[in-house]
PDB file of C-alpha atoms and ligand atoms in Angstrom:
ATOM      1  CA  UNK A 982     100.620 107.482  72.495  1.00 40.00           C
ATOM      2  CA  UNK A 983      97.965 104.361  71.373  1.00 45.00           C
ATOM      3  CA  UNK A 984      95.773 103.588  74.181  1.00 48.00           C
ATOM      4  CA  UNK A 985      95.210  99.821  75.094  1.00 47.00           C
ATOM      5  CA  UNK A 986      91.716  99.199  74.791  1.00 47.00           C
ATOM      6  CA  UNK A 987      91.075  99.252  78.656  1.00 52.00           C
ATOM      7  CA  UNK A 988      88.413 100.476  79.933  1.00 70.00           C
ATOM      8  CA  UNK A 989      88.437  99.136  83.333  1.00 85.00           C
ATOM      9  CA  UNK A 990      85.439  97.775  85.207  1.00 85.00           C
ATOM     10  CA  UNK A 991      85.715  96.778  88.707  1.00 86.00           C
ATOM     11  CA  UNK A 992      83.808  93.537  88.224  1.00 84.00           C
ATOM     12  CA  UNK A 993      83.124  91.926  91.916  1.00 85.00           C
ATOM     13  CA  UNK A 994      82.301  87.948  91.405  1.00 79.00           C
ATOM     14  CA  UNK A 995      82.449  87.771  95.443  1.00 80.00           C
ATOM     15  CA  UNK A 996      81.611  90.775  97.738  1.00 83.00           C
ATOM     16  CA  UNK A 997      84.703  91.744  98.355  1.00 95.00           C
ATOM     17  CA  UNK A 998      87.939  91.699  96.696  1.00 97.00           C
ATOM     18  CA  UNK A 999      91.676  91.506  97.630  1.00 98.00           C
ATOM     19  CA  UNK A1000      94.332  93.692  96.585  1.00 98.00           C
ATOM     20  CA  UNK A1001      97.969  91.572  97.212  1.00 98.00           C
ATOM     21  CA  UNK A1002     100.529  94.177  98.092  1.00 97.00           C
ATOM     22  CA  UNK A1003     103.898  94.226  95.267  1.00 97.00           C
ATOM     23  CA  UNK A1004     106.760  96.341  96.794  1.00 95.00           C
ATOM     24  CA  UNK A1005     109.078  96.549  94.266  1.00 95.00           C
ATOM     25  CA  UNK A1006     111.878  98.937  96.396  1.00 87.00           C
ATOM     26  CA  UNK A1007     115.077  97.761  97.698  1.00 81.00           C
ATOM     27  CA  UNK A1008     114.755  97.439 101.234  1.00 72.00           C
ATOM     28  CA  UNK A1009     111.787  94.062 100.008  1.00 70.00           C
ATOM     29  CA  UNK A1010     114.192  91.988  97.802  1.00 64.00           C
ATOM     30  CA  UNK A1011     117.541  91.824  99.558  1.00 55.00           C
ATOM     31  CA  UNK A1012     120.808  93.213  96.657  1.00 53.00           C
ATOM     32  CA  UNK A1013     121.595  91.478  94.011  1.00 55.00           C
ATOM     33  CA  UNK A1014     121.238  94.138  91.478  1.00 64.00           C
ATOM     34  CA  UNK A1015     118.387  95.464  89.302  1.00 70.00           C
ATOM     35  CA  UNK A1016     118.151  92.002  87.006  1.00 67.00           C
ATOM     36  CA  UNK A1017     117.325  89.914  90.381  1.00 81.00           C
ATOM     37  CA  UNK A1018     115.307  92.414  92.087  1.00 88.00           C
ATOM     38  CA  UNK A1019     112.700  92.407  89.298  1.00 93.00           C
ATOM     39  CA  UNK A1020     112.856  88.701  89.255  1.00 93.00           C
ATOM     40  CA  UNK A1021     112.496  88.700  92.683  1.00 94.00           C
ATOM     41  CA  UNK A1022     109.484  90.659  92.270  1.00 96.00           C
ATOM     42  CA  UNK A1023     107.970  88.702  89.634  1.00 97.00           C
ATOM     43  CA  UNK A1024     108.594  85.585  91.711  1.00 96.00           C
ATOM     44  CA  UNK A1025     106.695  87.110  94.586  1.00 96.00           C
ATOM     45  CA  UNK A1026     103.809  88.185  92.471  1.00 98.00           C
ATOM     46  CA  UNK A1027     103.063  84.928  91.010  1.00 98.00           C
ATOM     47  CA  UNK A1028     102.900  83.901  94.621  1.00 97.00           C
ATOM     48  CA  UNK A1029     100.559  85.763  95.531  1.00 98.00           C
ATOM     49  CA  UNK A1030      98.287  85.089  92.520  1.00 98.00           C
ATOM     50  CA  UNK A1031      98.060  81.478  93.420  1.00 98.00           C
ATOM     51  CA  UNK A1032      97.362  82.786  97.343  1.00 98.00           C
ATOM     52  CA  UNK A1033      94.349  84.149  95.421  1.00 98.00           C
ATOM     53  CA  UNK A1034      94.801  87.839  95.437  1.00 97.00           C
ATOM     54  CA  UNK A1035      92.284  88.933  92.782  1.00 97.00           C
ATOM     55  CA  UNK A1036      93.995  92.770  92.191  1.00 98.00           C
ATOM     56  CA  UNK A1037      98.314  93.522  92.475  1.00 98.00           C
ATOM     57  CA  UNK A1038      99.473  96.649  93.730  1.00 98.00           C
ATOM     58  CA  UNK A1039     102.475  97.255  92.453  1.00 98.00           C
ATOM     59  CA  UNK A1040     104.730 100.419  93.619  1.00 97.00           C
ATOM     60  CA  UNK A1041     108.357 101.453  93.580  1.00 95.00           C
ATOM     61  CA  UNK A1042     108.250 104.404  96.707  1.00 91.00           C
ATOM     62  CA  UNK A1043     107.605 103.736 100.094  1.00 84.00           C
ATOM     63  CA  UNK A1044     104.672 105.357 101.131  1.00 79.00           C
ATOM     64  CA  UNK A1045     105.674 104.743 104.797  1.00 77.00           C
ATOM     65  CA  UNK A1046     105.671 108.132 107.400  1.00 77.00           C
ATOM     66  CA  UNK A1047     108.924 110.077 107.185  1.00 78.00           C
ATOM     67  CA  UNK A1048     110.105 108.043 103.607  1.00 79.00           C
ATOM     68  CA  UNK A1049     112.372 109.380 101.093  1.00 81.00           C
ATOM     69  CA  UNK A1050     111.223 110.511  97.625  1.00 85.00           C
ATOM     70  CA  UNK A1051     112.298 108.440  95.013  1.00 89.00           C
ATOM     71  CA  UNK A1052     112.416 110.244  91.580  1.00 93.00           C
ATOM     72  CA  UNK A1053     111.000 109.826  88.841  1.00 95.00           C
ATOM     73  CA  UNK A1054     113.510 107.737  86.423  1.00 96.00           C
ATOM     74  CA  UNK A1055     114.423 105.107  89.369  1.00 95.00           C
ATOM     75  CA  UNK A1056     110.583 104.269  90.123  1.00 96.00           C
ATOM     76  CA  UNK A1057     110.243 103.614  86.576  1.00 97.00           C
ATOM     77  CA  UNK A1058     113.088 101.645  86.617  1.00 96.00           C
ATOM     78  CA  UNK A1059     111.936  99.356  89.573  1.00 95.00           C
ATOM     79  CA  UNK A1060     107.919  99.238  88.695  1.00 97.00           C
ATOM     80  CA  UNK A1061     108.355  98.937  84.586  1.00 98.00           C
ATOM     81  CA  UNK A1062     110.170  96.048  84.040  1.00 97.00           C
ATOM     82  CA  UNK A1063     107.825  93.950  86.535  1.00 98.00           C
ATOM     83  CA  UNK A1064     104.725  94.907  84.899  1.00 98.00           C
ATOM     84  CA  UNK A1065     105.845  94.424  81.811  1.00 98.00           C
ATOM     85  CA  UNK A1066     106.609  90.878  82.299  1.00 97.00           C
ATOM     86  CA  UNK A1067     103.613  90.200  84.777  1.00 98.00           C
ATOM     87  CA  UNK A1068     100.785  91.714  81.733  1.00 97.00           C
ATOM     88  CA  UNK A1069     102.296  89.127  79.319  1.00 95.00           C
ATOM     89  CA  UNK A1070     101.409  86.058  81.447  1.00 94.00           C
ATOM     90  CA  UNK A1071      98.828  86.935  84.474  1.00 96.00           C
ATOM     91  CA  UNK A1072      95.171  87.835  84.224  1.00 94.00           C
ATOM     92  CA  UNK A1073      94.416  89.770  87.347  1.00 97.00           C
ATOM     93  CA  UNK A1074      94.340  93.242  86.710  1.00 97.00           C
ATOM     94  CA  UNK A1075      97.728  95.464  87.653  1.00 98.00           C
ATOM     95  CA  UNK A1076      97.283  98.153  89.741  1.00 98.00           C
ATOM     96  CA  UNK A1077      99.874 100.734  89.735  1.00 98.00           C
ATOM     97  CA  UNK A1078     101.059 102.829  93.217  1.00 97.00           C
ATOM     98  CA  UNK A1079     102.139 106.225  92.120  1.00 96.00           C
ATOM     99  CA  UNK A1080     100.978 109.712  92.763  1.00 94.00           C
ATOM    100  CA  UNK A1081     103.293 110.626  89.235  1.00 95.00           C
ATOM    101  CA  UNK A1082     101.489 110.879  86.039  1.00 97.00           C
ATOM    102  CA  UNK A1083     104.219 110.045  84.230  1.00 97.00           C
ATOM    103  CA  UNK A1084     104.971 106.801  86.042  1.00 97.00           C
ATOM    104  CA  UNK A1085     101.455 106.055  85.630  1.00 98.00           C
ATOM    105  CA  UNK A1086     101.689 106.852  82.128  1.00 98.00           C
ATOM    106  CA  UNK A1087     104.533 104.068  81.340  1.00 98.00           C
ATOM    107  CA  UNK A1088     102.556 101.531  83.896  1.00 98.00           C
ATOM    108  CA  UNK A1089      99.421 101.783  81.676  1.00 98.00           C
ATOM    109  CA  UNK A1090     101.233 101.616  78.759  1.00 98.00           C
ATOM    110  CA  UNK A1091     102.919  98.336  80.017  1.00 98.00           C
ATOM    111  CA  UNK A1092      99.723  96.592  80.979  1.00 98.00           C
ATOM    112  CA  UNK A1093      98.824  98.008  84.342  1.00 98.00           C
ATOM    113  CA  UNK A1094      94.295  98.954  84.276  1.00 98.00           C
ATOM    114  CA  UNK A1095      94.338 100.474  88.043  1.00 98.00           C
ATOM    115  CA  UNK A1096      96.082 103.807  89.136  1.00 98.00           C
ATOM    116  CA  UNK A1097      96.122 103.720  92.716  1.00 98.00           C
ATOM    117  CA  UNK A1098      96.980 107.127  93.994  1.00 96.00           C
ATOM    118  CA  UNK A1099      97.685 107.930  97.270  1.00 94.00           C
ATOM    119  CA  UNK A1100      97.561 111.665  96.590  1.00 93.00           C
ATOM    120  CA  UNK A1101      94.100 111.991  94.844  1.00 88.00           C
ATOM    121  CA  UNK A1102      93.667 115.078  96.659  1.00 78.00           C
ATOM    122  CA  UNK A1103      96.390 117.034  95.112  1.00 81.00           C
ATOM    123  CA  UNK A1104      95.903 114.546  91.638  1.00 78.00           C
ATOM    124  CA  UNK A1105      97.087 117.320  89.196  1.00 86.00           C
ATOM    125  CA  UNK A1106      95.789 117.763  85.950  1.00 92.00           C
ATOM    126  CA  UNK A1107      97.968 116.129  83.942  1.00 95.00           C
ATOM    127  CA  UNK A1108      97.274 112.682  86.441  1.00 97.00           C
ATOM    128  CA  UNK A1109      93.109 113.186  85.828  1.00 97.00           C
ATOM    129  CA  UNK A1110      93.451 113.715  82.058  1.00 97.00           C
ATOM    130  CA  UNK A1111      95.728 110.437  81.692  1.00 97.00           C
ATOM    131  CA  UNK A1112      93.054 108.491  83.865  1.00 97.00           C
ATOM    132  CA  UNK A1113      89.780 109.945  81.892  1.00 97.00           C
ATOM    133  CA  UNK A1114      91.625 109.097  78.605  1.00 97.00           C
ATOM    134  CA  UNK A1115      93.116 105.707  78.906  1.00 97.00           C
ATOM    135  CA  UNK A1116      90.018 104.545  81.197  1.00 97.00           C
ATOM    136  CA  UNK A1117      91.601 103.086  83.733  1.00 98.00           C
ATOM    137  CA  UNK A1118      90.195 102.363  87.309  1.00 98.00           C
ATOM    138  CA  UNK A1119      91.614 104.886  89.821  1.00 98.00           C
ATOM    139  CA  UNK A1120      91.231 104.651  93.911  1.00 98.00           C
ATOM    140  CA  UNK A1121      90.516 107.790  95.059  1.00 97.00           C
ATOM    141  CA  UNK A1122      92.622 107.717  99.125  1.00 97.00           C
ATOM    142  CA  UNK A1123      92.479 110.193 101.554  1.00 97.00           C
ATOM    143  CA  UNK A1124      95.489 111.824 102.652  1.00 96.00           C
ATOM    144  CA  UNK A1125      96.096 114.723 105.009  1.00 94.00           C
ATOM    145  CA  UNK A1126      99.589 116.074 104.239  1.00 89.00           C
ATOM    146  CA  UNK A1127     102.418 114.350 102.510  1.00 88.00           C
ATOM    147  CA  UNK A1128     104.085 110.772 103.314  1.00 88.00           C
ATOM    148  CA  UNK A1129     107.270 113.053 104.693  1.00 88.00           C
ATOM    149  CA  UNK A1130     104.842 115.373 107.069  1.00 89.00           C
ATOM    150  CA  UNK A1131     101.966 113.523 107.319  1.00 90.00           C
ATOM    151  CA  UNK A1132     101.745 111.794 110.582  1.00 89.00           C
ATOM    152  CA  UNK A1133     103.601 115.375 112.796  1.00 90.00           C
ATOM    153  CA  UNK A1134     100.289 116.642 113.652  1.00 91.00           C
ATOM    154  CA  UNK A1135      97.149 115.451 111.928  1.00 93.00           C
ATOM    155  CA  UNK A1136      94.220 117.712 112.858  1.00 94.00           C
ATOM    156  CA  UNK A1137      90.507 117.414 112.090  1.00 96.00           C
ATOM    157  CA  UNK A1138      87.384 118.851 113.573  1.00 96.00           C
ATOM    158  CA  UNK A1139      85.788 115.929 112.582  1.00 97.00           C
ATOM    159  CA  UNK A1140      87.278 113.329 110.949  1.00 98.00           C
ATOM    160  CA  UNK A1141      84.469 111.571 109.427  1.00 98.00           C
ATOM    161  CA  UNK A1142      82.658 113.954 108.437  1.00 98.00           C
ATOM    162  CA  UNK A1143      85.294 115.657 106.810  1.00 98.00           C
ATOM    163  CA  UNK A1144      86.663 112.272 104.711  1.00 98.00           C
ATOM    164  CA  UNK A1145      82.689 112.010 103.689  1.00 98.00           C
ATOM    165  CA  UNK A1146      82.870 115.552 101.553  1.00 98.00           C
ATOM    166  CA  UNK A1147      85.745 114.799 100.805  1.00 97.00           C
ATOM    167  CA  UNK A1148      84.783 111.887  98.447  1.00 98.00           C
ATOM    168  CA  UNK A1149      81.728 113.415  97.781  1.00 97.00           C
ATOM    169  CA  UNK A1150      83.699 116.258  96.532  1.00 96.00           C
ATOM    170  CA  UNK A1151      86.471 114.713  95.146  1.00 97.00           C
ATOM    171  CA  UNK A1152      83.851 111.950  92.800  1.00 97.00           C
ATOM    172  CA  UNK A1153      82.195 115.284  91.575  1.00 97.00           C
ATOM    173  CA  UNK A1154      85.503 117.475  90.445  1.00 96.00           C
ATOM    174  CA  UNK A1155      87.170 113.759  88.973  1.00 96.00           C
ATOM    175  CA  UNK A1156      83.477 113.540  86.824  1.00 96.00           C
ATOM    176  CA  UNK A1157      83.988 116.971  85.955  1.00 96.00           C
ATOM    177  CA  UNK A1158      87.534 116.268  84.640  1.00 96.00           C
ATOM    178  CA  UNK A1159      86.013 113.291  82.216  1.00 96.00           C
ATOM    179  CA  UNK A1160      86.595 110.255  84.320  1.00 97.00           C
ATOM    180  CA  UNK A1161      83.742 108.151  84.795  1.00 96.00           C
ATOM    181  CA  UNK A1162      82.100 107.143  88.048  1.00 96.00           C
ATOM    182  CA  UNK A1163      82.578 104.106  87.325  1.00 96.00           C
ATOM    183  CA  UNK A1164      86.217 104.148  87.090  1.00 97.00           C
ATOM    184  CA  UNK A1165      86.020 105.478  90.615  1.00 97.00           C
ATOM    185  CA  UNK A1166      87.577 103.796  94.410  1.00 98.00           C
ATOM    186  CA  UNK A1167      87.055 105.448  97.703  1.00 98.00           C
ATOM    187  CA  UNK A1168      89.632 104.371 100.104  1.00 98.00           C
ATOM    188  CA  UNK A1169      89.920 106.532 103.510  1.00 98.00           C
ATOM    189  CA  UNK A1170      93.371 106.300 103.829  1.00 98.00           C
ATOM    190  CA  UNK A1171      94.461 104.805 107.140  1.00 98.00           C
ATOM    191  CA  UNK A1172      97.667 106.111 109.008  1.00 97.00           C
ATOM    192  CA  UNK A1173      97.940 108.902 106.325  1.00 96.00           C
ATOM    193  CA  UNK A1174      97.636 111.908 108.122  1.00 96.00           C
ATOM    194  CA  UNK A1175      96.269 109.897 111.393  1.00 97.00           C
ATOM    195  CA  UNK A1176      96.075 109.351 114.914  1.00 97.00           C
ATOM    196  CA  UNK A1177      95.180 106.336 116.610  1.00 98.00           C
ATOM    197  CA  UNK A1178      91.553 107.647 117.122  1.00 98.00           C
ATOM    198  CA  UNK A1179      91.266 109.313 113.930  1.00 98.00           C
ATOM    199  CA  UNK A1180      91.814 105.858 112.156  1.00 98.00           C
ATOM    200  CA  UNK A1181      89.430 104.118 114.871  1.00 98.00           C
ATOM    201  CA  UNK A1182      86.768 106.608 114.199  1.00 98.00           C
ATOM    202  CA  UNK A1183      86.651 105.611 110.400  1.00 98.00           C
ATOM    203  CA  UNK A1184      86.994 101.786 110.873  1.00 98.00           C
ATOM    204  CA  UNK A1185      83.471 102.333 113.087  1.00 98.00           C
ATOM    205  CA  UNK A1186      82.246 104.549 110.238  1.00 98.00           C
ATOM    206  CA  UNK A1187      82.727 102.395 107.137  1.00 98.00           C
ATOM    207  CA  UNK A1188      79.287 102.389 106.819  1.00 98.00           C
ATOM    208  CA  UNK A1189      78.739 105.908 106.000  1.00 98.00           C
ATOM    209  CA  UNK A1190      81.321 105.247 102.737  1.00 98.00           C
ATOM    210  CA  UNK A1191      80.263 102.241 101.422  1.00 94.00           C
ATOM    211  CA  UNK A1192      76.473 103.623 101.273  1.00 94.00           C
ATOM    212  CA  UNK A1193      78.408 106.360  98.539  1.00 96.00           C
ATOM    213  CA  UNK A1194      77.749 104.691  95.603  1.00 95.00           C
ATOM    214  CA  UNK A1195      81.528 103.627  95.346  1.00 97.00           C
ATOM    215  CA  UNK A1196      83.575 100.525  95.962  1.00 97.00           C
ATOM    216  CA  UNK A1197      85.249 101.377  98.990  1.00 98.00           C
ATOM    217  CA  UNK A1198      88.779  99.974  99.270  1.00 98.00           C
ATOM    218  CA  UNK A1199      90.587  99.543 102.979  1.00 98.00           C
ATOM    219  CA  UNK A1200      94.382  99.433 103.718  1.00 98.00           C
ATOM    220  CA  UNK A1201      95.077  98.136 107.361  1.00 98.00           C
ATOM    221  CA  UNK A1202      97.242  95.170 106.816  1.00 97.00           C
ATOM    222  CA  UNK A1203     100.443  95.418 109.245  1.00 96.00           C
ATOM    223  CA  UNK A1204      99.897  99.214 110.347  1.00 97.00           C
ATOM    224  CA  UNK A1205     101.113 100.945 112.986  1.00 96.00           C
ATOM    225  CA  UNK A1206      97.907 101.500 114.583  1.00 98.00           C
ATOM    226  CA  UNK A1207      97.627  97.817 115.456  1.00 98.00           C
ATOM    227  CA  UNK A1208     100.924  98.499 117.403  1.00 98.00           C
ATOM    228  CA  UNK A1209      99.470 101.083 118.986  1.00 98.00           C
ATOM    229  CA  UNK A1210      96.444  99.199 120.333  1.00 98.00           C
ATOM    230  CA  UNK A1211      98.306  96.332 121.172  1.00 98.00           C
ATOM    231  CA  UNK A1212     102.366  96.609 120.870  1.00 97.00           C
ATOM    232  CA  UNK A1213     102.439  94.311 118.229  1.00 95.00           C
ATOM    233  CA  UNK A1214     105.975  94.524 116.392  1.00 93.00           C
ATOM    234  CA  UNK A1215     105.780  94.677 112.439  1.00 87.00           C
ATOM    235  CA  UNK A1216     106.225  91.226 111.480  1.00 90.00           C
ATOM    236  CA  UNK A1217     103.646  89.989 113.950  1.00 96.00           C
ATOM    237  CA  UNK A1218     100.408  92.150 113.063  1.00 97.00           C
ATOM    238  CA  UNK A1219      98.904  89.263 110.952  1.00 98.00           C
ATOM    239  CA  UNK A1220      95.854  89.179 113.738  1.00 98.00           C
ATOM    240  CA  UNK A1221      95.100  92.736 113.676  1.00 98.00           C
ATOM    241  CA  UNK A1222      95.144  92.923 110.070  1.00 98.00           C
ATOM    242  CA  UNK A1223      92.781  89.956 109.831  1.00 98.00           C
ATOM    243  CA  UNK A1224      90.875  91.462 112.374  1.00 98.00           C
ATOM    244  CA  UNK A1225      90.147  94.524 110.630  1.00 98.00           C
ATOM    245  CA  UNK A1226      89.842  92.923 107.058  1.00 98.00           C
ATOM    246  CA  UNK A1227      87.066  91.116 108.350  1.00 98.00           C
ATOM    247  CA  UNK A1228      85.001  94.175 110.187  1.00 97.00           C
ATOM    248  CA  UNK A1229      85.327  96.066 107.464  1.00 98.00           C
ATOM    249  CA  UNK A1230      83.567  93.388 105.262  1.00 96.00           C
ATOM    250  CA  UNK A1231      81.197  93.192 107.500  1.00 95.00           C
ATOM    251  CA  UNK A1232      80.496  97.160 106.972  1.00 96.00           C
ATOM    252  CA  UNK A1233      80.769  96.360 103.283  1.00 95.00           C
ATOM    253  CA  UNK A1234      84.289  97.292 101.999  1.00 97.00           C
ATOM    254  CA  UNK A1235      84.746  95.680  98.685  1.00 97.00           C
ATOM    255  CA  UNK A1236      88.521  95.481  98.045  1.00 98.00           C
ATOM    256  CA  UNK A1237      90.997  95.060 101.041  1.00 98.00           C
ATOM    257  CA  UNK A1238      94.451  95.781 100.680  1.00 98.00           C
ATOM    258  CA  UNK A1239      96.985  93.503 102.451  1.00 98.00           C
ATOM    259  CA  UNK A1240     100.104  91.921 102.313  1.00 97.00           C
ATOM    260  CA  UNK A1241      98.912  88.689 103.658  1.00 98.00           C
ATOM    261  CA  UNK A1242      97.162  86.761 100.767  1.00 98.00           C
ATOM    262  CA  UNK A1243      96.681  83.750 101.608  1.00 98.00           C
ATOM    263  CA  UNK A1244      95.288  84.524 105.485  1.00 98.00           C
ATOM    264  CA  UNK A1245      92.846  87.495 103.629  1.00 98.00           C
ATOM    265  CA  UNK A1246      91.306  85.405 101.351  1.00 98.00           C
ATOM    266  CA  UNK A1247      90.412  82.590 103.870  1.00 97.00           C
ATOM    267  CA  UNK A1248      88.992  85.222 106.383  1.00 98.00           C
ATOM    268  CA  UNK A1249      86.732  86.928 104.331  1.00 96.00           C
ATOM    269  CA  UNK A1250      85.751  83.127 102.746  1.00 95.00           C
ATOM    270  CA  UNK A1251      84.322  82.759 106.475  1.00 95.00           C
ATOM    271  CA  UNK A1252      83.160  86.534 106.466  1.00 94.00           C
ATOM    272  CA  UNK A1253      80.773  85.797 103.208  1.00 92.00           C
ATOM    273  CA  UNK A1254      79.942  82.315 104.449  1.00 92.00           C
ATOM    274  CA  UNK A1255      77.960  83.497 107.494  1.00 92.00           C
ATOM    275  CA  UNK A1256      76.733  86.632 105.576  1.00 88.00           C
ATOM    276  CA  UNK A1257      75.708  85.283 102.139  1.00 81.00           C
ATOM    277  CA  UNK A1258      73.113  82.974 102.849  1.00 74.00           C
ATOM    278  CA  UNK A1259      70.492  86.028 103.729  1.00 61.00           C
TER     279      UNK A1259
HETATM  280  C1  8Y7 B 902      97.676 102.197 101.398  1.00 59.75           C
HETATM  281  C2  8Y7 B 902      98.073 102.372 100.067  1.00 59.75           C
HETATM  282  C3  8Y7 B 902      99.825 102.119 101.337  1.00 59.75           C
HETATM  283  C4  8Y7 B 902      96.276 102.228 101.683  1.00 59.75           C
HETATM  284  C5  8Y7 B 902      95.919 102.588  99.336  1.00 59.75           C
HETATM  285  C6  8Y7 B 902     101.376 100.346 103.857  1.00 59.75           C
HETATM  286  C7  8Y7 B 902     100.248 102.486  98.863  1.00 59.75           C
HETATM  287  C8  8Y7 B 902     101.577 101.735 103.478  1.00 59.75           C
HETATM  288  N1  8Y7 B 902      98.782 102.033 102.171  1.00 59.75           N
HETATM  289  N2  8Y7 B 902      97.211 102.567  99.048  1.00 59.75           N
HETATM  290  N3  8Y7 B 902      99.424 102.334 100.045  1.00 59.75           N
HETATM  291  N4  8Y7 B 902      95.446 102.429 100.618  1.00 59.75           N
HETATM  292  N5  8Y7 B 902      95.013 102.786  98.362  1.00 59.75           N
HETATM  293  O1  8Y7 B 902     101.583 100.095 105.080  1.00 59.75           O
HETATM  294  O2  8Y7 B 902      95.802 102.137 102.820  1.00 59.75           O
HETATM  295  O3  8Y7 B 902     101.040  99.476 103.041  1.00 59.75           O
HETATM  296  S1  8Y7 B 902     101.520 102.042 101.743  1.00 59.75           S
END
């Protein structure tokens, strides 16, 4: 396999970045077969690049608690086809959602310069060798357990501490496997693998990630623990999301992920407004 000549830099014009959210499963574009849904999908992504989303996730299996695996050949099928025709005509960098290698594999092959994998702590060898060759930007999340078991009974002594070494540790084994620092994302994970006070505990410790020497990435937008604090139902969590985006700028987060373009990117305008002019 020729490599595209993309060695990816996470460049950061502003101080922080955001990361529009792509779903590309069937349950987020209502039937109409496989042509529509990946027009559907392409429709919604160039919608989100004129919100001014300045990264795309794109993924084809819900990560949600309790999901079902989708194999291999039908998240290629869903994801491939999108990126394909969004690298041809957009210039903001494609990131791809898969803890697969070979989905990965195809994704860069088809234009995507981001592997964002929600199982970097059992990435297997075959997913590290395939980011240190092709050069491609990987965030690094925390997970404990798997989407289907993750959220029975998370455990930690101590939760920050323990997501600290675990960067530490996991930037040190990824260098040792060829992929450069700089290719490098530290996101903590939130709801994966925990409670209501395990995710509060490393919102108030943001701090201690984003002094790592990483861009540190944060996921909050429309998650259950805003339900928790406050009984907000799914579609009304915009606040909370907001909320959070704009605390964890404030601690120095450089990429948040959301699903709410348009609201993100005029938050954290106000965020660097009041805290740029030091
Ligand atoms: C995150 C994520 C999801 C996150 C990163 C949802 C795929 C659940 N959350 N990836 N993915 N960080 N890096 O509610 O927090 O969006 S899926």
């Amino acid at each position: 396999m020729r490599w595209r000549a993309c060695q990816f830099k996470f460049i950061f014009p502003r101080p922080a970045l955001v990361m529009g959210v792509l779903n590309v499963t069937p349950d987020s574009f209502s039937d109409g077969g496989r042509f529509s849904e990946t027009e559907a999908a392409v429709v919604r992504a160039r919608q989100l690049i004129e919100q001014g989303c300045d990264i795309l996730d794109i993924g084809g299996e819900s990560t949600r608690p309790g999901a079902a695996i989708v194999d291999e050949a039908e998240e290629l099928r869903r994801v491939i086809p999108v990126i394909e025709q969004l690298s041809k005509s957009i210039s903001v960098p494609i990131s791809i959602d898969t803890s697969k290698p070979a989905v990965a594999r195809v994704a860069i092959a088809a234009g995507a310069s981001i592997v964002n994998d929600i199982a970097a702590a059992r990435a297997d060898r075959e997913m590290r060798r395939l980011v240190a060759e092709s050069g491609v930007g990987y965030i690094c999340m925390h997970m404990q357990g798997t989407p289907q078991t993750m959220q029975a009974a998370p455990h930690y002594d101590s939760i920050v501490d323990e997501v600290e070494a675990f960067f530490v540790s996991q930037i040190a084994s990824l260098e040792s496997s060829g992929i450069h620092t700089e290719q490098i994302v530290l996101d903590v994970g939130i709801g994966f693998g925990k409670t209501l006070t395990h995710n509060l505990d490393l919102l108030a410790a943001l701090r201690r990630f984003t002094v790592l020497g990483r861009p540190v990435l944060l996921g909050a937008s429309r998650k259950s623990f805003i339900a928790q604090i406050t009984g907000a139902p799914t579609d009304s969590r915009l606040a909370g999301g907001l909320a959070s985006a704009s605390w964890a700028v404030s601690q120095k987060v450089n990429i948040i992920r959301t699903h709410d373009v348009t609201e993100t990117v005029q938050a954290l305008r106000i965020i660097e407004a009041i805290t740029g002019r030091d």
